[in-house]
Amino acid sequence: MHTTHRKGPLPRYYQLKEIMREKINAQDWKPGDLIPSERELSEQYGISRMTARQAITELVNEGLFYREQGKGTFVSRHKITQQLMHLTGFTEDIRARGQRPTTRVLSAQMCPADETTAEHLRIKTGQLIFTLRRLRLADDEPLALEVSHLNFIGCEKLLEEDLEHNSLYQLLENQYGLVLIEAEQELEAGLVGNKEAEQLQLPSGSPALYTCRTVYTERNVPIEYARSMYCGHKYVFYTSLKREQLLS
Ligand code: GLP
């Protein structure tokens, strides 16, 4: 999509948003690049400046762009956006930002489920489940520490997978035929402890965002319970909200 269409089914600010998102994904616009001004965009796409402003503002709110007073709007370098409305994995989130995701597996083993994990996975405490600890990086910069607990028939086969070079969600979907449908996720603010600070290369006591996620398959069976710690100053969780009367 390179132009906006007046009679298209989608509002024109939305079309421009998608065009700009694509420019980031295709790396035509790289982190740190100054994007064209509202005037330039409105001339190029034959839209009003207000429409161009709306598209830019939404991408600023999503964390893809940032504004610098008197200088203009730039493609974000550090803040990675995780869309709370879509169930995506780390690899997808980082690629969508035009960055290179990598993973260091800290441990991968079958472990007995503790009480909280068992409750979320709806299994008995002590049942053996696959437990994966990973350090996640974007463009070689540490971003998050994650502990994923997985339970499904044959989950021990994950012990043989190359989880350093493969996305867990892609493996589950493509190799194991599991359909990930939805998730519940809680967010909490916190501080990075000493051990994690070292792994994330941060001063200890830095701000952190904690998430707890339970992922369900199409039969409403919980398959993953994961706890993640994201570097607070590098991550944005984006969610779009609608007033209730508009939903009915
Ligand atoms: C996010 C979630 C994790 C999930 C991971 C999968 O980071 N917080 O719960 O395990 O995505 O990512 P990938 O498919 O890149 O392994």
PDB file of N, CA, C and O and ligand atoms in Angstrom, residues 82 87-94 101 103 132 134 136 144-150 163 166-172 180 185 211-215 224-230 235 237, ligand 1:
ATOM      1  N   GLN A  82       4.607  -3.699  23.008  1.00  0.00           N
ATOM      2  CA  GLN A  82       3.909  -4.982  22.975  1.00  0.00           C
ATOM      3  C   GLN A  82       2.425  -4.663  22.930  1.00  0.00           C
ATOM      4  O   GLN A  82       1.914  -3.928  23.758  1.00  0.00           O
ATOM      5  N   LEU A  87      -2.319 -11.361  20.626  1.00  0.00           N
ATOM      6  CA  LEU A  87      -1.447 -12.328  21.294  1.00  0.00           C
ATOM      7  C   LEU A  87      -0.227 -12.553  20.407  1.00  0.00           C
ATOM      8  O   LEU A  87      -0.308 -13.234  19.384  1.00  0.00           O
ATOM      9  N   THR A  88       0.862 -11.903  20.770  1.00  0.00           N
ATOM     10  CA  THR A  88       2.090 -12.054  19.984  1.00  0.00           C
ATOM     11  C   THR A  88       3.199 -12.523  20.914  1.00  0.00           C
ATOM     12  O   THR A  88       3.124 -12.347  22.125  1.00  0.00           O
ATOM     13  N   GLY A  89       4.242 -13.093  20.312  1.00  0.00           N
ATOM     14  CA  GLY A  89       5.393 -13.515  21.082  1.00  0.00           C
ATOM     15  C   GLY A  89       6.514 -12.499  20.937  1.00  0.00           C
ATOM     16  O   GLY A  89       6.416 -11.560  20.129  1.00  0.00           O
ATOM     17  N   PHE A  90       7.567 -12.706  21.698  1.00  0.00           N
ATOM     18  CA  PHE A  90       8.696 -11.778  21.704  1.00  0.00           C
ATOM     19  C   PHE A  90       9.283 -11.596  20.303  1.00  0.00           C
ATOM     20  O   PHE A  90       9.508 -10.481  19.846  1.00  0.00           O
ATOM     21  N   THR A  91       9.508 -12.711  19.618  1.00  0.00           N
ATOM     22  CA  THR A  91      10.118 -12.654  18.275  1.00  0.00           C
ATOM     23  C   THR A  91       9.289 -11.773  17.345  1.00  0.00           C
ATOM     24  O   THR A  91       9.839 -10.914  16.647  1.00  0.00           O
ATOM     25  N   GLU A  92       7.974 -11.971  17.364  1.00  0.00           N
ATOM     26  CA  GLU A  92       7.103 -11.160  16.499  1.00  0.00           C
ATOM     27  C   GLU A  92       7.149  -9.689  16.896  1.00  0.00           C
ATOM     28  O   GLU A  92       7.236  -8.816  16.029  1.00  0.00           O
ATOM     29  N   ASP A  93       7.104  -9.415  18.204  1.00  0.00           N
ATOM     30  CA  ASP A  93       7.111  -8.014  18.666  1.00  0.00           C
ATOM     31  C   ASP A  93       8.374  -7.294  18.204  1.00  0.00           C
ATOM     32  O   ASP A  93       8.323  -6.166  17.743  1.00  0.00           O
ATOM     33  N   ILE A  94       9.499  -7.966  18.348  1.00  0.00           N
ATOM     34  CA  ILE A  94      10.765  -7.296  18.031  1.00  0.00           C
ATOM     35  C   ILE A  94      10.912  -7.133  16.518  1.00  0.00           C
ATOM     36  O   ILE A  94      11.336  -6.081  16.042  1.00  0.00           O
ATOM     37  N   PRO A 101      15.589 -10.077  16.894  1.00  0.00           N
ATOM     38  CA  PRO A 101      15.467 -10.746  18.193  1.00  0.00           C
ATOM     39  C   PRO A 101      16.488 -11.874  18.345  1.00  0.00           C
ATOM     40  O   PRO A 101      16.749 -12.591  17.374  1.00  0.00           O
ATOM     41  N   THR A 103      17.995 -14.904  21.472  1.00  0.00           N
ATOM     42  CA  THR A 103      17.630 -15.541  22.736  1.00  0.00           C
ATOM     43  C   THR A 103      18.831 -16.251  23.331  1.00  0.00           C
ATOM     44  O   THR A 103      19.592 -16.881  22.592  1.00  0.00           O
ATOM     45  N   LEU A 132      11.272 -23.298  30.931  1.00  0.00           N
ATOM     46  CA  LEU A 132      12.280 -22.659  30.083  1.00  0.00           C
ATOM     47  C   LEU A 132      12.609 -21.270  30.617  1.00  0.00           C
ATOM     48  O   LEU A 132      11.719 -20.441  30.799  1.00  0.00           O
ATOM     49  N   ARG A 134      14.737 -17.907  29.757  1.00  0.00           N
ATOM     50  CA  ARG A 134      15.433 -17.275  28.621  1.00  0.00           C
ATOM     51  C   ARG A 134      15.737 -15.807  28.886  1.00  0.00           C
ATOM     52  O   ARG A 134      14.950 -15.112  29.529  1.00  0.00           O
ATOM     53  N   ARG A 136      16.051 -12.521  26.675  1.00  0.00           N
ATOM     54  CA  ARG A 136      15.629 -12.097  25.342  1.00  0.00           C
ATOM     55  C   ARG A 136      16.300 -10.771  24.993  1.00  0.00           C
ATOM     56  O   ARG A 136      16.326  -9.847  25.804  1.00  0.00           O
ATOM     57  N   ALA A 144      14.610  -8.584  28.246  1.00  0.00           N
ATOM     58  CA  ALA A 144      13.686  -9.251  29.156  1.00  0.00           C
ATOM     59  C   ALA A 144      14.239 -10.587  29.619  1.00  0.00           C
ATOM     60  O   ALA A 144      15.045 -11.217  28.917  1.00  0.00           O
ATOM     61  N   LEU A 145      13.801 -10.981  30.805  1.00  0.00           N
ATOM     62  CA  LEU A 145      14.065 -12.330  31.323  1.00  0.00           C
ATOM     63  C   LEU A 145      12.723 -13.018  31.424  1.00  0.00           C
ATOM     64  O   LEU A 145      11.766 -12.426  31.949  1.00  0.00           O
ATOM     65  N   GLU A 146      12.632 -14.228  30.908  1.00  0.00           N
ATOM     66  CA  GLU A 146      11.336 -14.904  30.897  1.00  0.00           C
ATOM     67  C   GLU A 146      11.453 -16.323  31.425  1.00  0.00           C
ATOM     68  O   GLU A 146      12.417 -17.025  31.094  1.00  0.00           O
ATOM     69  N   VAL A 147      10.469 -16.704  32.202  1.00  0.00           N
ATOM     70  CA  VAL A 147      10.359 -18.103  32.622  1.00  0.00           C
ATOM     71  C   VAL A 147       9.024 -18.611  32.103  1.00  0.00           C
ATOM     72  O   VAL A 147       7.979 -18.090  32.493  1.00  0.00           O
ATOM     73  N   SER A 148       9.072 -19.573  31.195  1.00  0.00           N
ATOM     74  CA  SER A 148       7.831 -20.126  30.635  1.00  0.00           C
ATOM     75  C   SER A 148       7.651 -21.541  31.149  1.00  0.00           C
ATOM     76  O   SER A 148       8.581 -22.350  31.092  1.00  0.00           O
ATOM     77  N   HIS A 149       6.450 -21.832  31.628  1.00  0.00           N
ATOM     78  CA  HIS A 149       6.106 -23.193  32.049  1.00  0.00           C
ATOM     79  C   HIS A 149       5.118 -23.725  31.028  1.00  0.00           C
ATOM     80  O   HIS A 149       4.098 -23.073  30.777  1.00  0.00           O
ATOM     81  N   LEU A 150       5.404 -24.877  30.458  1.00  0.00           N
ATOM     82  CA  LEU A 150       4.516 -25.418  29.427  1.00  0.00           C
ATOM     83  C   LEU A 150       4.021 -26.789  29.799  1.00  0.00           C
ATOM     84  O   LEU A 150       4.787 -27.622  30.284  1.00  0.00           O
ATOM     85  N   LEU A 163      15.952 -24.017  21.150  1.00  0.00           N
ATOM     86  CA  LEU A 163      15.155 -22.859  21.570  1.00  0.00           C
ATOM     87  C   LEU A 163      15.971 -21.574  21.584  1.00  0.00           C
ATOM     88  O   LEU A 163      15.461 -20.499  21.881  1.00  0.00           O
ATOM     89  N   ASN A 166      15.023 -20.616  17.778  1.00  0.00           N
ATOM     90  CA  ASN A 166      13.638 -20.723  17.320  1.00  0.00           C
ATOM     91  C   ASN A 166      12.691 -20.017  18.275  1.00  0.00           C
ATOM     92  O   ASN A 166      12.906 -20.009  19.482  1.00  0.00           O
ATOM     93  N   SER A 167      11.636 -19.463  17.692  1.00  0.00           N
ATOM     94  CA  SER A 167      10.590 -18.859  18.507  1.00  0.00           C
ATOM     95  C   SER A 167       9.746 -19.984  19.107  1.00  0.00           C
ATOM     96  O   SER A 167       9.367 -20.925  18.403  1.00  0.00           O
ATOM     97  N   LEU A 168       9.465 -19.877  20.393  1.00  0.00           N
ATOM     98  CA  LEU A 168       8.662 -20.899  21.066  1.00  0.00           C
ATOM     99  C   LEU A 168       7.271 -20.984  20.437  1.00  0.00           C
ATOM    100  O   LEU A 168       6.778 -22.077  20.131  1.00  0.00           O
ATOM    101  N   TYR A 169       6.639 -19.828  20.207  1.00  0.00           N
ATOM    102  CA  TYR A 169       5.283 -19.843  19.659  1.00  0.00           C
ATOM    103  C   TYR A 169       5.252 -20.448  18.252  1.00  0.00           C
ATOM    104  O   TYR A 169       4.323 -21.183  17.916  1.00  0.00           O
ATOM    105  N   GLN A 170       6.284 -20.146  17.461  1.00  0.00           N
ATOM    106  CA  GLN A 170       6.311 -20.727  16.112  1.00  0.00           C
ATOM    107  C   GLN A 170       6.466 -22.236  16.181  1.00  0.00           C
ATOM    108  O   GLN A 170       5.827 -22.976  15.441  1.00  0.00           O
ATOM    109  N   LEU A 171       7.320 -22.703  17.105  1.00  0.00           N
ATOM    110  CA  LEU A 171       7.501 -24.153  17.266  1.00  0.00           C
ATOM    111  C   LEU A 171       6.195 -24.812  17.677  1.00  0.00           C
ATOM    112  O   LEU A 171       5.783 -25.828  17.103  1.00  0.00           O
ATOM    113  N   LEU A 172       5.547 -24.216  18.693  1.00  0.00           N
ATOM    114  CA  LEU A 172       4.301 -24.813  19.189  1.00  0.00           C
ATOM    115  C   LEU A 172       3.281 -24.905  18.065  1.00  0.00           C
ATOM    116  O   LEU A 172       2.585 -25.907  17.924  1.00  0.00           O
ATOM    117  N   LEU A 180      -2.687 -21.508  19.324  1.00  0.00           N
ATOM    118  CA  LEU A 180      -2.749 -20.559  20.440  1.00  0.00           C
ATOM    119  C   LEU A 180      -3.848 -19.556  20.131  1.00  0.00           C
ATOM    120  O   LEU A 180      -3.810 -18.888  19.103  1.00  0.00           O
ATOM    121  N   GLN A 185      -3.225 -11.643  30.699  1.00  0.00           N
ATOM    122  CA  GLN A 185      -1.916 -11.136  31.110  1.00  0.00           C
ATOM    123  C   GLN A 185      -2.084 -10.058  32.181  1.00  0.00           C
ATOM    124  O   GLN A 185      -2.920  -9.188  32.057  1.00  0.00           O
ATOM    125  N   THR A 211       5.276  -9.202  33.826  1.00  0.00           N
ATOM    126  CA  THR A 211       4.023  -9.714  33.271  1.00  0.00           C
ATOM    127  C   THR A 211       3.854 -11.164  33.694  1.00  0.00           C
ATOM    128  O   THR A 211       4.839 -11.890  33.858  1.00  0.00           O
ATOM    129  N   CYS A 212       2.604 -11.539  33.891  1.00  0.00           N
ATOM    130  CA  CYS A 212       2.252 -12.951  34.108  1.00  0.00           C
ATOM    131  C   CYS A 212       1.259 -13.280  33.020  1.00  0.00           C
ATOM    132  O   CYS A 212       0.217 -12.615  32.921  1.00  0.00           O
ATOM    133  N   ARG A 213       1.564 -14.266  32.202  1.00  0.00           N
ATOM    134  CA  ARG A 213       0.690 -14.578  31.067  1.00  0.00           C
ATOM    135  C   ARG A 213       0.271 -16.042  31.086  1.00  0.00           C
ATOM    136  O   ARG A 213       1.102 -16.919  31.292  1.00  0.00           O
ATOM    137  N   THR A 214      -1.011 -16.277  30.884  1.00  0.00           N
ATOM    138  CA  THR A 214      -1.484 -17.649  30.685  1.00  0.00           C
ATOM    139  C   THR A 214      -2.055 -17.718  29.273  1.00  0.00           C
ATOM    140  O   THR A 214      -2.925 -16.923  28.923  1.00  0.00           O
ATOM    141  N   VAL A 215      -1.542 -18.658  28.491  1.00  0.00           N
ATOM    142  CA  VAL A 215      -1.967 -18.785  27.096  1.00  0.00           C
ATOM    143  C   VAL A 215      -2.846 -20.028  26.956  1.00  0.00           C
ATOM    144  O   VAL A 215      -2.539 -21.084  27.517  1.00  0.00           O
ATOM    145  N   GLU A 224       0.586 -22.423  28.387  1.00  0.00           N
ATOM    146  CA  GLU A 224       1.791 -21.746  28.894  1.00  0.00           C
ATOM    147  C   GLU A 224       1.420 -20.836  30.051  1.00  0.00           C
ATOM    148  O   GLU A 224       0.424 -20.120  29.999  1.00  0.00           O
ATOM    149  N   TYR A 225       2.230 -20.890  31.095  1.00  0.00           N
ATOM    150  CA  TYR A 225       2.151 -19.880  32.150  1.00  0.00           C
ATOM    151  C   TYR A 225       3.544 -19.287  32.223  1.00  0.00           C
ATOM    152  O   TYR A 225       4.523 -20.005  32.451  1.00  0.00           O
ATOM    153  N   ALA A 226       3.639 -17.992  31.963  1.00  0.00           N
ATOM    154  CA  ALA A 226       4.978 -17.380  31.872  1.00  0.00           C
ATOM    155  C   ALA A 226       5.062 -16.132  32.728  1.00  0.00           C
ATOM    156  O   ALA A 226       4.107 -15.362  32.817  1.00  0.00           O
ATOM    157  N   ARG A 227       6.215 -15.982  33.340  1.00  0.00           N
ATOM    158  CA  ARG A 227       6.488 -14.744  34.082  1.00  0.00           C
ATOM    159  C   ARG A 227       7.674 -14.061  33.415  1.00  0.00           C
ATOM    160  O   ARG A 227       8.709 -14.704  33.188  1.00  0.00           O
ATOM    161  N   SER A 228       7.501 -12.809  33.082  1.00  0.00           N
ATOM    162  CA  SER A 228       8.567 -12.088  32.385  1.00  0.00           C
ATOM    163  C   SER A 228       8.890 -10.796  33.114  1.00  0.00           C
ATOM    164  O   SER A 228       8.020 -10.199  33.738  1.00  0.00           O
ATOM    165  N   MET A 229      10.153 -10.403  32.994  1.00  0.00           N
ATOM    166  CA  MET A 229      10.582  -9.124  33.555  1.00  0.00           C
ATOM    167  C   MET A 229      11.194  -8.319  32.414  1.00  0.00           C
ATOM    168  O   MET A 229      12.174  -8.743  31.804  1.00  0.00           O
ATOM    169  N   TYR A 230      10.566  -7.213  32.089  1.00  0.00           N
ATOM    170  CA  TYR A 230      11.054  -6.367  30.997  1.00  0.00           C
ATOM    171  C   TYR A 230      11.767  -5.148  31.564  1.00  0.00           C
ATOM    172  O   TYR A 230      11.330  -4.606  32.586  1.00  0.00           O
ATOM    173  N   TYR A 235      10.510  -0.548  27.365  1.00  0.00           N
ATOM    174  CA  TYR A 235       9.320  -1.268  26.929  1.00  0.00           C
ATOM    175  C   TYR A 235       8.049  -0.457  27.143  1.00  0.00           C
ATOM    176  O   TYR A 235       7.870   0.164  28.185  1.00  0.00           O
ATOM    177  N   PHE A 237       3.787  -1.018  26.876  1.00  0.00           N
ATOM    178  CA  PHE A 237       2.666  -1.905  26.592  1.00  0.00           C
ATOM    179  C   PHE A 237       1.540  -1.031  26.074  1.00  0.00           C
ATOM    180  O   PHE A 237       1.132  -0.093  26.750  1.00  0.00           O
TER     181      PHE A 237
HETATM  182  C1  GLP B   1       6.404 -13.216  25.126  1.00  0.00           C
HETATM  183  C2  GLP B   1       5.684 -13.781  26.339  1.00  0.00           C
HETATM  184  C3  GLP B   1       6.154 -15.181  26.711  1.00  0.00           C
HETATM  185  C4  GLP B   1       6.258 -16.071  25.501  1.00  0.00           C
HETATM  186  C5  GLP B   1       7.095 -15.421  24.436  1.00  0.00           C
HETATM  187  C6  GLP B   1       7.159 -16.264  23.172  1.00  0.00           C
HETATM  188  O1  GLP B   1       7.636 -12.703  25.435  1.00  0.00           O
HETATM  189  N1  GLP B   1       5.817 -12.916  27.503  1.00  0.00           N
HETATM  190  O2  GLP B   1       5.198 -15.704  27.594  1.00  0.00           O
HETATM  191  O3  GLP B   1       6.832 -17.303  25.857  1.00  0.00           O
HETATM  192  O4  GLP B   1       6.561 -14.172  24.089  1.00  0.00           O
HETATM  193  O5  GLP B   1       8.073 -15.664  22.335  1.00  0.00           O
HETATM  194  P1  GLP B   1       8.846 -16.453  21.208  1.00  0.00           P
HETATM  195  O6  GLP B   1       7.802 -17.014  20.311  1.00  0.00           O
HETATM  196  O7  GLP B   1       9.706 -15.420  20.576  1.00  0.00           O
HETATM  197  O8  GLP B   1       9.647 -17.532  21.872  1.00  0.00           O
END
